[in-house]
PDB file of C-alpha atoms in Angstrom:
ATOM      1  CA  MET A   1      19.409   2.131  20.379  1.00 31.00           C
ATOM      2  CA  SER A   2      18.550   0.028  17.088  1.00 35.00           C
ATOM      3  CA  ARG A   3      20.598  -0.516  14.357  1.00 37.00           C
ATOM      4  CA  CYS A   4      19.790   0.433  10.595  1.00 43.00           C
ATOM      5  CA  PHE A   5      21.986  -2.222   8.272  1.00 40.00           C
ATOM      6  CA  PHE A   6      21.074  -0.463   4.631  1.00 43.00           C
ATOM      7  CA  VAL A   7      21.487  -2.556   1.502  1.00 42.00           C
ATOM      8  CA  THR A   8      24.459  -2.033  -0.509  1.00 45.00           C
ATOM      9  CA  ARG A   9      26.021  -3.404  -3.568  1.00 40.00           C
ATOM     10  CA  GLN A  10      27.956  -5.821  -2.008  1.00 39.00           C
ATOM     11  CA  ASP A  11      24.485  -7.094  -0.175  1.00 52.00           C
ATOM     12  CA  TRP A  12      22.439  -9.835  -1.619  1.00 50.00           C
ATOM     13  CA  VAL A  13      20.117  -8.315  -4.482  1.00 64.00           C
ATOM     14  CA  PRO A  14      17.721 -10.437  -6.655  1.00 68.00           C
ATOM     15  CA  GLN A  15      18.626 -10.688  -9.725  1.00 67.00           C
ATOM     16  CA  GLY A  16      17.790  -8.006 -12.243  1.00 69.00           C
ATOM     17  CA  VAL A  17      17.477  -5.324  -9.452  1.00 73.00           C
ATOM     18  CA  ASP A  18      18.305  -2.056 -11.364  1.00 76.00           C
ATOM     19  CA  ILE A  19      20.118  -0.349  -7.959  1.00 75.00           C
ATOM     20  CA  THR A  20      20.529   3.232  -9.554  1.00 81.00           C
ATOM     21  CA  VAL A  21      16.836   3.728  -9.739  1.00 83.00           C
ATOM     22  CA  PRO A  22      14.833   4.448  -7.359  1.00 82.00           C
ATOM     23  CA  SER A  23      11.708   2.513  -6.136  1.00 82.00           C
ATOM     24  CA  VAL A  24       8.284   3.346  -4.582  1.00 81.00           C
ATOM     25  CA  ALA A  25       8.507   0.508  -2.447  1.00 82.00           C
ATOM     26  CA  ARG A  26      12.264   0.883  -1.343  1.00 85.00           C
ATOM     27  CA  LEU A  27      11.644   4.544  -0.927  1.00 84.00           C
ATOM     28  CA  TYR A  28       8.519   4.133   1.221  1.00 84.00           C
ATOM     29  CA  ASP A  29      10.886   1.460   3.272  1.00 85.00           C
ATOM     30  CA  TYR A  30      13.144   4.378   3.773  1.00 86.00           C
ATOM     31  CA  ILE A  31      10.207   6.637   5.113  1.00 86.00           C
ATOM     32  CA  LEU A  32       9.304   3.949   7.723  1.00 83.00           C
ATOM     33  CA  GLY A  33      12.975   3.707   8.914  1.00 83.00           C
ATOM     34  CA  GLY A  34      13.585   0.493   7.198  1.00 82.00           C
ATOM     35  CA  GLY A  35      16.743  -0.647   6.355  1.00 80.00           C
ATOM     36  CA  HIS A  36      16.258  -2.336   2.921  1.00 80.00           C
ATOM     37  CA  ASN A  37      16.607   0.416   0.418  1.00 83.00           C
ATOM     38  CA  PHE A  38      19.362   1.339  -1.659  1.00 85.00           C
ATOM     39  CA  ALA A  39      21.442   4.826  -2.106  1.00 89.00           C
ATOM     40  CA  VAL A  40      19.447   6.434  -4.784  1.00 89.00           C
ATOM     41  CA  ASP A  41      15.952   5.568  -2.887  1.00 88.00           C
ATOM     42  CA  ARG A  42      17.487   7.244   0.246  1.00 93.00           C
ATOM     43  CA  ALA A  43      18.923  10.557  -1.589  1.00 90.00           C
ATOM     44  CA  MET A  44      15.085  10.615  -3.180  1.00 86.00           C
ATOM     45  CA  GLY A  45      13.754  10.280   0.729  1.00 87.00           C
ATOM     46  CA  GLU A  46      16.012  12.463   1.670  1.00 91.00           C
ATOM     47  CA  GLN A  47      14.664  15.389  -0.711  1.00 89.00           C
ATOM     48  CA  ILE A  48      11.301  14.386  -0.247  1.00 88.00           C
ATOM     49  CA  GLU A  49      11.716  15.087   3.558  1.00 88.00           C
ATOM     50  CA  ARG A  50      13.284  18.273   2.753  1.00 90.00           C
ATOM     51  CA  VAL A  51      10.564  19.663   0.679  1.00 86.00           C
ATOM     52  CA  MET A  52       7.694  18.101   3.216  1.00 84.00           C
ATOM     53  CA  PRO A  53       8.949  17.728   6.151  1.00 85.00           C
ATOM     54  CA  GLY A  54       5.988  15.735   7.576  1.00 81.00           C
ATOM     55  CA  ALA A  55       6.553  12.819   4.785  1.00 86.00           C
ATOM     56  CA  ARG A  56       7.542   9.994   7.442  1.00 88.00           C
ATOM     57  CA  GLU A  57       4.295  11.338   9.889  1.00 86.00           C
ATOM     58  CA  ALA A  58       2.171  10.917   6.589  1.00 87.00           C
ATOM     59  CA  ALA A  59       3.515   7.157   5.957  1.00 87.00           C
ATOM     60  CA  ARG A  60       3.268   6.418   9.983  1.00 89.00           C
ATOM     61  CA  ILE A  61      -0.283   7.347   9.621  1.00 91.00           C
ATOM     62  CA  ASN A  62      -0.938   5.450   6.741  1.00 93.00           C
ATOM     63  CA  ARG A  63       0.815   2.498   8.709  1.00 92.00           C
ATOM     64  CA  ALA A  64      -1.569   3.027  11.404  1.00 93.00           C
ATOM     65  CA  PHE A  65      -4.629   2.955   9.210  1.00 96.00           C
ATOM     66  CA  LEU A  66      -3.442  -0.046   7.981  1.00 96.00           C
ATOM     67  CA  GLY A  67      -3.791  -1.863  11.181  1.00 96.00           C
ATOM     68  CA  ARG A  68      -7.256  -0.567  11.902  1.00 97.00           C
ATOM     69  CA  VAL A  69      -9.048  -1.467   8.832  1.00 98.00           C
ATOM     70  CA  VAL A  70      -7.534  -4.723   8.859  1.00 98.00           C
ATOM     71  CA  ARG A  71      -8.750  -5.157  12.591  1.00 98.00           C
ATOM     72  CA  PHE A  72     -12.298  -3.855  11.291  1.00 98.00           C
ATOM     73  CA  MET A  73     -12.390  -6.177   8.130  1.00 98.00           C
ATOM     74  CA  VAL A  74     -11.827  -8.948  10.933  1.00 98.00           C
ATOM     75  CA  GLY A  75     -14.552  -7.395  12.865  1.00 98.00           C
ATOM     76  CA  GLN A  76     -17.101  -8.074   9.805  1.00 98.00           C
ATOM     77  CA  GLY A  77     -16.321 -11.315   9.356  1.00 98.00           C
ATOM     78  CA  ILE A  78     -13.596 -11.479   6.901  1.00 98.00           C
ATOM     79  CA  ARG A  79     -11.203 -13.935   7.104  1.00 98.00           C
ATOM     80  CA  GLN A  80      -8.919 -14.090   3.717  1.00 98.00           C
ATOM     81  CA  PHE A  81      -7.214 -11.013   2.865  1.00 98.00           C
ATOM     82  CA  LEU A  82      -5.506  -9.455  -0.608  1.00 98.00           C
ATOM     83  CA  ASP A  83      -2.766  -6.800   0.084  1.00 98.00           C
ATOM     84  CA  ILE A  84      -1.822  -5.131  -3.114  1.00 98.00           C
ATOM     85  CA  GLY A  85       1.490  -3.663  -3.407  1.00 94.00           C
ATOM     86  CA  SER A  86       2.068  -4.895  -0.357  1.00 92.00           C
ATOM     87  CA  GLY A  87       5.707  -3.359   0.184  1.00 87.00           C
ATOM     88  CA  ILE A  88       8.613  -4.053   1.712  1.00 83.00           C
ATOM     89  CA  PRO A  89       7.759  -6.513   5.102  1.00 79.00           C
ATOM     90  CA  THR A  90       8.211  -3.964   8.365  1.00 77.00           C
ATOM     91  CA  VAL A  91       6.350  -4.350  11.903  1.00 71.00           C
ATOM     92  CA  ALA A  92       2.617  -4.958  11.999  1.00 83.00           C
ATOM     93  CA  ASN A  93       2.191  -6.430   8.457  1.00 92.00           C
ATOM     94  CA  VAL A  94      -1.726  -7.684   7.529  1.00 96.00           C
ATOM     95  CA  HIS A  95      -0.951 -11.427   8.892  1.00 96.00           C
ATOM     96  CA  GLU A  96       0.272 -10.359  11.919  1.00 95.00           C
ATOM     97  CA  VAL A  97      -2.846  -7.997  12.369  1.00 96.00           C
ATOM     98  CA  ALA A  98      -5.358 -10.106  11.646  1.00 97.00           C
ATOM     99  CA  ARG A  99      -3.694 -13.362  13.651  1.00 96.00           C
ATOM    100  CA  ALA A 100      -3.919 -11.386  16.310  1.00 96.00           C
ATOM    101  CA  ALA A 101      -7.893 -11.179  16.367  1.00 94.00           C
ATOM    102  CA  ASP A 102      -8.310 -14.609  14.451  1.00 97.00           C
ATOM    103  CA  PRO A 103      -5.160 -16.974  13.537  1.00 96.00           C
ATOM    104  CA  GLU A 104      -7.021 -18.295  10.792  1.00 96.00           C
ATOM    105  CA  CYS A 105      -6.843 -15.708   8.407  1.00 98.00           C
ATOM    106  CA  ARG A 106      -5.164 -15.904   5.422  1.00 98.00           C
ATOM    107  CA  VAL A 107      -2.997 -13.310   3.727  1.00 98.00           C
ATOM    108  CA  VAL A 108      -1.509 -12.956   0.130  1.00 98.00           C
ATOM    109  CA  TYR A 109       0.268 -10.139  -0.399  1.00 97.00           C
ATOM    110  CA  VAL A 110       1.181  -8.996  -4.130  1.00 98.00           C
ATOM    111  CA  ASP A 111       4.114  -6.696  -5.048  1.00 94.00           C
ATOM    112  CA  ARG A 112       6.092  -6.070  -8.392  1.00 92.00           C
ATOM    113  CA  ASP A 113       9.350  -4.660  -6.280  1.00 87.00           C
ATOM    114  CA  ALA A 114      11.659  -8.213  -6.437  1.00 87.00           C
ATOM    115  CA  VAL A 115      13.488  -6.801  -3.281  1.00 84.00           C
ATOM    116  CA  ALA A 116      10.020  -6.996  -1.422  1.00 87.00           C
ATOM    117  CA  VAL A 117       9.114 -10.185  -3.070  1.00 91.00           C
ATOM    118  CA  ALA A 118      12.605 -11.885  -1.870  1.00 88.00           C
ATOM    119  CA  HIS A 119      12.244 -10.425   1.865  1.00 84.00           C
ATOM    120  CA  SER A 120       8.513 -11.306   1.748  1.00 90.00           C
ATOM    121  CA  GLU A 121       9.388 -14.807   0.814  1.00 91.00           C
ATOM    122  CA  LEU A 122      11.401 -15.546   3.316  1.00 86.00           C
ATOM    123  CA  ILE A 123       9.461 -14.430   5.959  1.00 87.00           C
ATOM    124  CA  LEU A 124       6.496 -16.095   4.872  1.00 93.00           C
ATOM    125  CA  SER A 125       8.591 -19.652   3.873  1.00 90.00           C
ATOM    126  CA  ASP A 126       7.293 -21.497   6.610  1.00 92.00           C
ATOM    127  CA  ASP A 127       3.937 -19.714   7.247  1.00 94.00           C
ATOM    128  CA  ASP A 128       1.035 -22.001   5.498  1.00 95.00           C
ATOM    129  CA  HIS A 129      -1.866 -19.717   5.635  1.00 96.00           C
ATOM    130  CA  ALA A 130      -0.072 -16.441   4.324  1.00 97.00           C
ATOM    131  CA  ALA A 131       2.305 -16.290   0.559  1.00 97.00           C
ATOM    132  CA  VAL A 132       3.276 -13.074  -2.458  1.00 97.00           C
ATOM    133  CA  VAL A 133       3.035 -12.890  -5.829  1.00 97.00           C
ATOM    134  CA  ARG A 134       5.593 -11.111  -7.323  1.00 96.00           C
ATOM    135  CA  ALA A 135       2.695  -9.312  -9.744  1.00 97.00           C
ATOM    136  CA  ASP A 136       1.363  -5.675 -11.243  1.00 96.00           C
ATOM    137  CA  MET A 137      -1.313  -4.139  -9.366  1.00 97.00           C
ATOM    138  CA  ARG A 138      -2.743  -3.437 -13.199  1.00 97.00           C
ATOM    139  CA  GLU A 139      -2.776  -7.299 -14.248  1.00 97.00           C
ATOM    140  CA  PRO A 140      -5.625  -8.393 -11.652  1.00 98.00           C
ATOM    141  CA  GLU A 141      -6.515 -11.763 -14.002  1.00 97.00           C
ATOM    142  CA  ALA A 142      -2.733 -12.582 -13.757  1.00 97.00           C
ATOM    143  CA  ILE A 143      -3.270 -11.704  -9.649  1.00 98.00           C
ATOM    144  CA  PHE A 144      -6.618 -13.775  -9.058  1.00 98.00           C
ATOM    145  CA  THR A 145      -5.565 -16.697 -11.150  1.00 98.00           C
ATOM    146  CA  SER A 146      -2.421 -16.980  -9.380  1.00 98.00           C
ATOM    147  CA  SER A 147      -0.896 -20.505  -7.370  1.00 97.00           C
ATOM    148  CA  PRO A 148      -0.842 -18.569  -4.204  1.00 97.00           C
ATOM    149  CA  VAL A 149      -4.371 -16.884  -4.682  1.00 98.00           C
ATOM    150  CA  ARG A 150      -6.066 -19.931  -5.468  1.00 97.00           C
ATOM    151  CA  GLU A 151      -4.393 -22.241  -2.572  1.00 97.00           C
ATOM    152  CA  LEU A 152      -5.479 -19.830   0.146  1.00 98.00           C
ATOM    153  CA  LEU A 153      -8.028 -17.523  -1.351  1.00 98.00           C
ATOM    154  CA  ASP A 154     -11.615 -18.173  -1.637  1.00 98.00           C
ATOM    155  CA  LEU A 155     -13.108 -16.083  -4.344  1.00 97.00           C
ATOM    156  CA  ASP A 156     -16.784 -17.296  -3.740  1.00 98.00           C
ATOM    157  CA  GLU A 157     -16.485 -15.519  -0.310  1.00 98.00           C
ATOM    158  CA  PRO A 158     -15.747 -12.477   0.842  1.00 98.00           C
ATOM    159  CA  VAL A 159     -12.216 -10.561   0.712  1.00 98.00           C
ATOM    160  CA  GLY A 160     -10.656  -7.787   2.622  1.00 98.00           C
ATOM    161  CA  LEU A 161      -9.161  -6.112  -0.858  1.00 98.00           C
ATOM    162  CA  LEU A 162      -6.497  -3.521   0.065  1.00 98.00           C
ATOM    163  CA  MET A 163      -5.093  -0.983  -1.507  1.00 98.00           C
ATOM    164  CA  LEU A 164      -3.009   1.421   0.313  1.00 97.00           C
ATOM    165  CA  LEU A 165      -0.849   4.364  -1.387  1.00 94.00           C
ATOM    166  CA  MET A 166      -1.213   2.494  -4.468  1.00 95.00           C
ATOM    167  CA  LEU A 167      -3.892   3.911  -7.121  1.00 97.00           C
ATOM    168  CA  HIS A 168      -1.991   7.352  -7.337  1.00 95.00           C
ATOM    169  CA  TRP A 169       0.833   5.658  -9.392  1.00 93.00           C
ATOM    170  CA  ILE A 170      -1.704   4.791 -11.977  1.00 96.00           C
ATOM    171  CA  PRO A 171      -2.651   7.820 -14.826  1.00 94.00           C
ATOM    172  CA  ASP A 172      -5.524   9.264 -15.536  1.00 95.00           C
ATOM    173  CA  ASP A 173      -5.050   7.413 -19.325  1.00 95.00           C
ATOM    174  CA  ALA A 174      -4.128   4.117 -17.379  1.00 95.00           C
ATOM    175  CA  ASP A 175      -7.887   3.934 -16.917  1.00 97.00           C
ATOM    176  CA  PRO A 176      -8.108   3.430 -12.992  1.00 97.00           C
ATOM    177  CA  LEU A 177     -11.626   3.404 -13.065  1.00 98.00           C
ATOM    178  CA  GLY A 178     -11.649   0.275 -15.979  1.00 98.00           C
ATOM    179  CA  LEU A 179      -9.120  -1.818 -13.421  1.00 98.00           C
ATOM    180  CA  MET A 180     -10.879  -1.141 -10.077  1.00 98.00           C
ATOM    181  CA  ARG A 181     -14.198  -2.590 -11.767  1.00 98.00           C
ATOM    182  CA  ARG A 182     -12.111  -5.630 -12.641  1.00 98.00           C
ATOM    183  CA  TYR A 183     -11.305  -5.827  -9.292  1.00 98.00           C
ATOM    184  CA  HIS A 184     -14.611  -5.261  -8.533  1.00 98.00           C
ATOM    185  CA  ASP A 185     -16.042  -7.724 -10.700  1.00 98.00           C
ATOM    186  CA  ALA A 186     -13.483 -10.505  -9.430  1.00 98.00           C
ATOM    187  CA  LEU A 187     -14.810 -10.101  -5.485  1.00 98.00           C
ATOM    188  CA  ALA A 188     -18.083 -11.792  -3.799  1.00 98.00           C
ATOM    189  CA  SER A 189     -20.419 -10.148  -2.309  1.00 98.00           C
ATOM    190  CA  GLY A 190     -19.763  -8.909   1.333  1.00 98.00           C
ATOM    191  CA  SER A 191     -16.321  -8.174   0.180  1.00 98.00           C
ATOM    192  CA  HIS A 192     -14.382  -4.953   1.414  1.00 98.00           C
ATOM    193  CA  LEU A 193     -12.241  -2.504  -0.067  1.00 98.00           C
ATOM    194  CA  ALA A 194      -9.870  -0.078   1.500  1.00 98.00           C
ATOM    195  CA  ILE A 195      -7.879   2.441  -0.550  1.00 98.00           C
ATOM    196  CA  THR A 196      -5.727   5.520   0.059  1.00 97.00           C
ATOM    197  CA  HIS A 197      -4.156   8.321  -1.935  1.00 97.00           C
ATOM    198  CA  VAL A 198      -2.438  11.588  -2.044  1.00 93.00           C
ATOM    199  CA  SER A 199      -4.481  14.208  -3.110  1.00 92.00           C
ATOM    200  CA  HIS A 200      -3.926  18.237  -3.795  1.00 86.00           C
ATOM    201  CA  ASP A 201      -7.018  19.201  -1.710  1.00 87.00           C
ATOM    202  CA  ASN A 202      -4.746  20.514   0.872  1.00 78.00           C
ATOM    203  CA  GLU A 203      -2.533  22.768  -0.305  1.00 72.00           C
ATOM    204  CA  GLU A 204      -0.239  22.911   2.750  1.00 67.00           C
ATOM    205  CA  THR A 205       0.925  19.462   2.586  1.00 76.00           C
ATOM    206  CA  GLY A 206       4.087  20.319   0.474  1.00 78.00           C
ATOM    207  CA  LEU A 207       2.878  17.469  -2.234  1.00 85.00           C
ATOM    208  CA  THR A 208       3.481  19.862  -5.212  1.00 82.00           C
ATOM    209  CA  GLU A 209       7.494  19.774  -4.524  1.00 85.00           C
ATOM    210  CA  VAL A 210       7.272  16.160  -3.133  1.00 84.00           C
ATOM    211  CA  THR A 211       5.553  15.394  -6.883  1.00 84.00           C
ATOM    212  CA  ASP A 212       8.380  17.489  -8.649  1.00 84.00           C
ATOM    213  CA  VAL A 213      11.184  15.536  -6.874  1.00 84.00           C
ATOM    214  CA  ILE A 214      10.013  11.873  -8.242  1.00 79.00           C
ATOM    215  CA  LYS A 215       9.598  13.636 -11.798  1.00 81.00           C
ATOM    216  CA  ARG A 216      12.990  14.457 -11.972  1.00 81.00           C
ATOM    217  CA  SER A 217      14.238  11.075 -10.477  1.00 76.00           C
ATOM    218  CA  LYS A 218      14.398   8.083 -12.808  1.00 71.00           C
ATOM    219  CA  SER A 219      11.637   6.277 -11.352  1.00 74.00           C
ATOM    220  CA  PRO A 220       9.496   5.171 -13.795  1.00 74.00           C
ATOM    221  CA  ASP A 221       6.035   5.758 -11.421  1.00 77.00           C
ATOM    222  CA  GLN A 222       4.817   9.044 -11.009  1.00 84.00           C
ATOM    223  CA  VAL A 223       2.180  10.506  -8.671  1.00 86.00           C
ATOM    224  CA  ASN A 224      -1.219  11.171 -10.049  1.00 92.00           C
ATOM    225  CA  ALA A 225      -2.956  13.011  -6.895  1.00 92.00           C
ATOM    226  CA  ARG A 226      -6.654  13.054  -7.070  1.00 95.00           C
ATOM    227  CA  PRO A 227      -9.441  15.599  -5.463  1.00 95.00           C
ATOM    228  CA  ARG A 228     -11.642  13.946  -3.236  1.00 96.00           C
ATOM    229  CA  GLY A 229     -14.108  13.563  -5.835  1.00 97.00           C
ATOM    230  CA  ARG A 230     -12.293  11.622  -8.237  1.00 97.00           C
ATOM    231  CA  ILE A 231     -11.048   9.289  -5.472  1.00 98.00           C
ATOM    232  CA  ALA A 232     -14.765   8.414  -4.581  1.00 98.00           C
ATOM    233  CA  GLU A 233     -15.304   7.127  -8.053  1.00 98.00           C
ATOM    234  CA  LEU A 234     -12.546   4.547  -7.519  1.00 98.00           C
ATOM    235  CA  PHE A 235     -15.113   2.976  -5.080  1.00 98.00           C
ATOM    236  CA  ASP A 236     -17.963   3.065  -7.300  1.00 98.00           C
ATOM    237  CA  GLY A 237     -19.764  -0.533  -6.960  1.00 98.00           C
ATOM    238  CA  PHE A 238     -18.940  -0.774  -3.240  1.00 98.00           C
ATOM    239  CA  ASP A 239     -21.119   0.888  -0.172  1.00 98.00           C
ATOM    240  CA  LEU A 240     -18.396   3.421   1.028  1.00 98.00           C
ATOM    241  CA  VAL A 241     -18.767   2.783   5.314  1.00 98.00           C
ATOM    242  CA  GLU A 242     -18.789   5.677   7.741  1.00 98.00           C
ATOM    243  CA  PRO A 243     -17.707   8.076   8.226  1.00 98.00           C
ATOM    244  CA  GLY A 244     -16.986   7.466   4.178  1.00 98.00           C
ATOM    245  CA  LEU A 245     -13.672   9.318   2.465  1.00 98.00           C
ATOM    246  CA  VAL A 246     -11.974  11.104   5.112  1.00 96.00           C
ATOM    247  CA  GLY A 247      -8.072  12.259   6.003  1.00 93.00           C
ATOM    248  CA  CYS A 248      -6.370   9.085   6.555  1.00 94.00           C
ATOM    249  CA  GLY A 249      -5.847  10.206  10.219  1.00 91.00           C
ATOM    250  CA  GLU A 250      -9.595  11.078  10.614  1.00 93.00           C
ATOM    251  CA  TRP A 251     -10.651   7.164   9.796  1.00 96.00           C
ATOM    252  CA  ARG A 252     -12.191   5.644  12.769  1.00 97.00           C
ATOM    253  CA  PRO A 253      -8.697   6.741  14.719  1.00 94.00           C
ATOM    254  CA  ASN A 254      -8.193   4.987  18.358  1.00 91.00           C
ATOM    255  CA  GLY A 255      -6.356   7.667  19.731  1.00 86.00           C
ATOM    256  CA  PRO A 256      -3.658  10.359  19.479  1.00 84.00           C
ATOM    257  CA  ALA A 257      -1.203   7.541  18.005  1.00 79.00           C
ATOM    258  CA  ASP A 258      -3.631   7.051  14.961  1.00 86.00           C
ATOM    259  CA  ILE A 259      -3.475  11.485  14.269  1.00 83.00           C
ATOM    260  CA  SER A 260      -0.572  13.424  13.488  1.00 80.00           C
ATOM    261  CA  GLY A 261       0.614  16.346  15.288  1.00 80.00           C
ATOM    262  CA  GLN A 262       1.253  18.158  12.208  1.00 81.00           C
ATOM    263  CA  PRO A 263      -2.883  18.686  10.719  1.00 80.00           C
ATOM    264  CA  ALA A 264      -1.675  18.623   7.232  1.00 78.00           C
ATOM    265  CA  MET A 265      -0.334  15.343   7.278  1.00 82.00           C
ATOM    266  CA  ASN A 266      -3.575  13.954   8.424  1.00 80.00           C
ATOM    267  CA  THR A 267      -5.233  15.234   4.990  1.00 80.00           C
ATOM    268  CA  LEU A 268      -2.486  14.464   3.189  1.00 88.00           C
ATOM    269  CA  LEU A 269      -4.081  11.377   1.979  1.00 93.00           C
ATOM    270  CA  TYR A 270      -7.482  10.333   1.768  1.00 96.00           C
ATOM    271  CA  ALA A 271      -8.913   6.631   3.404  1.00 97.00           C
ATOM    272  CA  GLY A 272     -12.042   4.972   2.959  1.00 98.00           C
ATOM    273  CA  VAL A 273     -13.674   1.416   3.273  1.00 98.00           C
ATOM    274  CA  GLY A 274     -16.264   0.451   0.466  1.00 98.00           C
ATOM    275  CA  VAL A 275     -18.215  -3.225   1.154  1.00 98.00           C
ATOM    276  CA  LYS A 276     -19.614  -4.959  -2.144  1.00 98.00           C
ATOM    277  CA  PRO A 277     -23.072  -5.250  -1.583  1.00 98.00           C
TER     278      PRO A 277
END
């Protein structure tokens, strides 16, 4: 049996990290079974699991989608990837999946969480084809002009843009459609966009209770669940590929491992892939 070692105050913590405030990246790490999280993240994770017993299944389904969509994009000729909100490194990262198909694939990870970035830098320190940028997804211009992106990605060629479990953190008053237009305009024709996004469409998921848990926490991030039609608008300017915008577990599953045995968890997240004409 593997053992999990959690980060505590006595362990190394990047300067400026407030370990009394929960982090979305560290919460996701906890739900995936990782060890780079603090007590406050675990406490919120445990509350979420009480109101949504399938939370770990939903995280697993999203992670499985990441693998499928990266392999799909490589199959379509994509050889460079930009992973927005990449989180704390865990197994089957984008560069690992992509390079299993083509060792020359290049990847830039982006996250604003200091712990996620620090661990990514450690993992990628000897990797000439992958790097990480500490930035907020709401600042695409800063991302696209960053040194790692300029050095590793050719923006005149198609890019695989991943925005998994990210856009529901953007409230309507922050103009998520306008944000996506800025990403769209920076990408070359043939670029692919992958999105997963939570929705209240299935009332059996327990998402309402999860949203309440996060609202009561000190987290600066709050869930903005949207119906399928609103999520589809985020693909404006991209042509959705088959099967379109569907439940995360329903997007081109390769077998039982890609689908949850808890039906509601397959539709907690909508997932889709679009191509810029």
